[in-house]
Short mmCIF file of C-alpha atoms in Angstrom, two decimals:
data_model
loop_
_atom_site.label_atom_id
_atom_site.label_comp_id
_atom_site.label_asym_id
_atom_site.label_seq_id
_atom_site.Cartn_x
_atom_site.Cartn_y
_atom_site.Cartn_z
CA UNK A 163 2.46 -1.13 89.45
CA UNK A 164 2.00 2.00 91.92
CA UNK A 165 5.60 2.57 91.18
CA UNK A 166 4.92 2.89 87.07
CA UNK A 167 2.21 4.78 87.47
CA UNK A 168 3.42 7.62 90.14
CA UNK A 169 3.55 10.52 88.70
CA UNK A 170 7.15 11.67 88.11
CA UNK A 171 8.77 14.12 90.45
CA UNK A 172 9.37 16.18 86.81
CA UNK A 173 5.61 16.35 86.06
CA UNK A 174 4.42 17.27 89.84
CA UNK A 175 6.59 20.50 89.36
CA UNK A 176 4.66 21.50 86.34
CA UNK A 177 2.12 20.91 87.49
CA UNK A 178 2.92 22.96 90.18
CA UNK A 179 4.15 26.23 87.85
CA UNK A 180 0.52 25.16 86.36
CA UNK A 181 -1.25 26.16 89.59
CA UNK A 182 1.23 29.37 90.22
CA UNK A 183 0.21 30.66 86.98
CA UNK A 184 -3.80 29.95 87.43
CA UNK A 185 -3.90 31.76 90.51
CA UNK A 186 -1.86 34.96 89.24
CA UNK A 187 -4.47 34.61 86.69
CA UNK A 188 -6.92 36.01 89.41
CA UNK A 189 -4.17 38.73 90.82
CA UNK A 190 -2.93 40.70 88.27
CA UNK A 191 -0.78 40.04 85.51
CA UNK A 192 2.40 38.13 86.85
CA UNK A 193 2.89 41.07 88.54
CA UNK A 194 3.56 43.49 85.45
CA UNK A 195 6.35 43.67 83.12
CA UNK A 196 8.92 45.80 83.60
CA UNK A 197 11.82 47.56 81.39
CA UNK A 198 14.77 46.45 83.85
CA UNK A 199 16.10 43.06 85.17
CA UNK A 200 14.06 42.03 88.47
CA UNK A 201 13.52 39.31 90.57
CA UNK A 202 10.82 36.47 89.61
CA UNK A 203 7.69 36.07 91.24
CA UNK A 204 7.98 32.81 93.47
CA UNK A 205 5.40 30.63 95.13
CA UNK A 206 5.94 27.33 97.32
CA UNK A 207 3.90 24.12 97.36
CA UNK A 208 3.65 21.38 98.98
CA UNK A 209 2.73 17.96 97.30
CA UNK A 210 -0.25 16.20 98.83
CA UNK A 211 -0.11 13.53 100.26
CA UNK A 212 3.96 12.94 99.69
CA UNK A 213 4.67 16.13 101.39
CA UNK A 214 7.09 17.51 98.56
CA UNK A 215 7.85 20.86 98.39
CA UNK A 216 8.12 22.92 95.23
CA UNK A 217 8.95 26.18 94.82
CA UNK A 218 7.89 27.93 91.43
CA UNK A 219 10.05 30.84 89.53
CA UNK A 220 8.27 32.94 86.96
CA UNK A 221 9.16 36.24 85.26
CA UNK A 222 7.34 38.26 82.64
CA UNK A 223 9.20 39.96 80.01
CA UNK A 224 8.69 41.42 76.41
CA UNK A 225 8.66 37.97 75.38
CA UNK A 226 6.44 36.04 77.21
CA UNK A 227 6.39 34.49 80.26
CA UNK A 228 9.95 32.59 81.15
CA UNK A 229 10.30 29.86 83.51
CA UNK A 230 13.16 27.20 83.79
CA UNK A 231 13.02 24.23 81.93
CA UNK A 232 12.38 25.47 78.80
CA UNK A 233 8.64 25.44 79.22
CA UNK A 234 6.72 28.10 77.45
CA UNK A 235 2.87 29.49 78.21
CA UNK A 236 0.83 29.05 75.13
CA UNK A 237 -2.62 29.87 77.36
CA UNK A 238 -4.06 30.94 80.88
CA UNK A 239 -7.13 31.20 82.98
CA UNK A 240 -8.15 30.73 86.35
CA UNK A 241 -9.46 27.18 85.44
CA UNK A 242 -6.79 26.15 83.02
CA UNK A 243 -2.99 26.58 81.75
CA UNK A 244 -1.99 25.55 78.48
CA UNK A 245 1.99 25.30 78.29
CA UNK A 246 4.51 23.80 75.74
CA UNK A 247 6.56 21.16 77.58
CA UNK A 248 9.04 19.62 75.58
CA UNK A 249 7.52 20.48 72.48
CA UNK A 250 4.29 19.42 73.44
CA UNK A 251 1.20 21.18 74.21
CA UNK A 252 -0.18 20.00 77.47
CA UNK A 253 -3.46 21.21 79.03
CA UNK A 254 -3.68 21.68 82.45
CA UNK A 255 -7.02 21.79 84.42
CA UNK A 256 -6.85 23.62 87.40
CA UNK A 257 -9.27 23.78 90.30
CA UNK A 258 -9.44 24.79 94.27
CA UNK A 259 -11.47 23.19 97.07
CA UNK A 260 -10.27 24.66 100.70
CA UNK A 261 -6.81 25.05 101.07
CA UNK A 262 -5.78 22.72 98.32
CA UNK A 263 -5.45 23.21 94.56
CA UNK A 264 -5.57 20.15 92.22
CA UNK A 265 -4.53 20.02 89.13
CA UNK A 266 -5.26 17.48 86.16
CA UNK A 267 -3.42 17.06 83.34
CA UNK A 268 -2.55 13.74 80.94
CA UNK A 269 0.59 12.85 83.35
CA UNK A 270 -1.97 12.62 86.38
CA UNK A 271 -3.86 14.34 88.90
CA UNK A 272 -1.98 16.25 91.70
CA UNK A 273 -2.43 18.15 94.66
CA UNK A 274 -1.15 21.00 96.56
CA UNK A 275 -1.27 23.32 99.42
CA UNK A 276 0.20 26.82 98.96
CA UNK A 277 2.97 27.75 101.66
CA UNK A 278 3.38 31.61 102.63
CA UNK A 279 6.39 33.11 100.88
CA UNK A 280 7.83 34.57 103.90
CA UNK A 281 6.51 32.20 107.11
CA UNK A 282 6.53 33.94 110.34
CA UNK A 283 9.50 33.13 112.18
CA UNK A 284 7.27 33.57 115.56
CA UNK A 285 5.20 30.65 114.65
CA UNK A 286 6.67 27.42 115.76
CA UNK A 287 8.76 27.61 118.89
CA UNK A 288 12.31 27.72 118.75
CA UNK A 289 14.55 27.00 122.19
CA UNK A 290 15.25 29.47 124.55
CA UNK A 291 18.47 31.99 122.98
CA UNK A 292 18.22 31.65 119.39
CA UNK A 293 19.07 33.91 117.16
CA UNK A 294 16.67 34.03 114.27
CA UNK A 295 16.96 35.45 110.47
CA UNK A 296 14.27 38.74 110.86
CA UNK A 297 13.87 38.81 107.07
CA UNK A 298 15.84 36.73 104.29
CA UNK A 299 19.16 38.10 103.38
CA UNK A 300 22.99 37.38 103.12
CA UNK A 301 24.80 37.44 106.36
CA UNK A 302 28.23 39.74 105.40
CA UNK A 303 29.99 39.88 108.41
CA UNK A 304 30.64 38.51 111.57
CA UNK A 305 31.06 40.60 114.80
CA UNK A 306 35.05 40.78 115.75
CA UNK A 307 36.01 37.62 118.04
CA UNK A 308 32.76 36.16 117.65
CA UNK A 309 33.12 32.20 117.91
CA UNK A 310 31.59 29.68 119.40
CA UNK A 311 32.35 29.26 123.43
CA UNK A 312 32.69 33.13 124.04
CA UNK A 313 30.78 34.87 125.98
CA UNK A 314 28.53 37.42 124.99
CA UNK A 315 26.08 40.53 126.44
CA UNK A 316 22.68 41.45 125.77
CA UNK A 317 22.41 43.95 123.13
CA UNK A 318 25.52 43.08 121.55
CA UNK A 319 25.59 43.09 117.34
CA UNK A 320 26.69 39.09 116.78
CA UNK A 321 26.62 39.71 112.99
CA UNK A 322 25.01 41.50 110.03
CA UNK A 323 22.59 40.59 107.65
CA UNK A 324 22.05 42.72 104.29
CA UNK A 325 18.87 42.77 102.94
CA UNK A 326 16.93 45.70 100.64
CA UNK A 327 20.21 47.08 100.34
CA UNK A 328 20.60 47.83 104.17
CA UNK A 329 23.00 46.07 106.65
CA UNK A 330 20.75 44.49 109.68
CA UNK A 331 22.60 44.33 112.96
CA UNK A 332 21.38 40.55 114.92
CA UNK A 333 22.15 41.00 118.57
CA UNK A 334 22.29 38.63 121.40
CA UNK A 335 18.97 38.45 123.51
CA UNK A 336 20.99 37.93 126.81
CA UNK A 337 23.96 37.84 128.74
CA UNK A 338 25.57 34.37 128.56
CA UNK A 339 27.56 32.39 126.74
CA UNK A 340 27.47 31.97 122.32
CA UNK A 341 26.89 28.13 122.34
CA UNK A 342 26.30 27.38 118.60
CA UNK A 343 27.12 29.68 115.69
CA UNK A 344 25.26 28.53 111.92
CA UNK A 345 25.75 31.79 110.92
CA UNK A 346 28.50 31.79 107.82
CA UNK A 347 29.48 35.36 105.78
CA UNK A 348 28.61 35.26 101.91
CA UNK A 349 25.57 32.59 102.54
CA UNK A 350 21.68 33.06 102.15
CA UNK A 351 19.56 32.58 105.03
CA UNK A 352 15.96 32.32 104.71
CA UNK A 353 13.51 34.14 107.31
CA UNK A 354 13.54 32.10 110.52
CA UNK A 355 16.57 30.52 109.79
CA UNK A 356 18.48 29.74 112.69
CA UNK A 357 21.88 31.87 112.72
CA UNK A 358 23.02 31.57 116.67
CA UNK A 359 22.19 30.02 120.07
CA UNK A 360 23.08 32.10 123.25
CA UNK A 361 22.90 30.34 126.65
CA UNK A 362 22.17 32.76 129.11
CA UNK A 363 24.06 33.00 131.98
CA UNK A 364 21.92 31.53 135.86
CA UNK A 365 20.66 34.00 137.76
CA UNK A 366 22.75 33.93 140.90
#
């Protein structure tokens, strides 16, 4: 029985664009149209008590507000979202108590916590030599002879990351040795992501 009635994994992300939209509601207006292509406004969630996490896209145009999925806002307010899923209309009731949001709608009630866009990359401990992602980006090169096993020098550029159009040198924190390398050119690294390990060298 718990299994028929869980919500499905389909209608928690809803209802998570459902919440996104409510609280832009109290912001400004999904950020403000504009004439040329940008990026959509994103917000992450994270299911309570499952621990899924969802990460919303939205984008305003001329046309309305588009998401993926073929959903389409009919109405919003701070309290409530009315979109057209499937071609239905479905309500959703929207509320917040602390640091969760809840939403209620015909499928079932959900709840989420909202997770910073861009977490700071100082916050949970990482081991002594890695190489973290400053910002998100693509990493677009790799430093000449940089592999794994090599040794490397404080201050030297291990690779490049490109983001807002500008090439971001990541250098090694010490002298020592390169011991892991996750960092591949062409792929998208998130802030914090871990790109390099350097083991530095004992202090004789």
């Amino acid at each position: 029985m718990a299994e028929l009635t869980a919500p499905r994994r389909e209608s928690s992300a809803i209802a998570a664009l459902a919440a996104a939209i409510a609280d832009a509601q109290g912001r400004s207006r999904f950020g403000g149209w504009r004439n040329l292509p940008s990026q959509p406004q994103e917000k992450r969630y994270r299911s309570v008590p499952d621990g899924e996490a969802y990460t919303v896209r939205y984008r305003l145009t001329r046309h309305g507000l588009e998401v993926e999925g073929g959903v389409r806002l009919l109405e919003a307010s701070r309290d409530h979202v009315v979109l057209e899923v499937g071609g239905l209309r479905v309500r959703y009731d929207v509320s917040a108590y602390d640091d969760r949001i809840h939403v209620d709608a015909p499928s079932g009630s959900y709840a989420f916590i909202p997770l910073p866009r861009f977490p700071d990359p100082t916050a949970a401990p990482a081991a002594p030599g890695s190489l973290l992602a400053p910002m998100p980006g693509t990493v677009v090169r790799l430093a000449d002879g940089v592999a794994e096993g090599c040794p490397v020098k404080a201050g030297q550029a291990l690779l490049w990351l490109e983001a807002m159009k500008m090439e971001h040198r990541v250098v090694s924190p010490a002298t020592g040795t390169l011991t892991a390398l996750h960092a591949v050119p062409g792929h998208r690294v998130e802030v914090g992501s871990l790109l390099a390990v350097v083991t530095e060298e004992p202090t004789p």
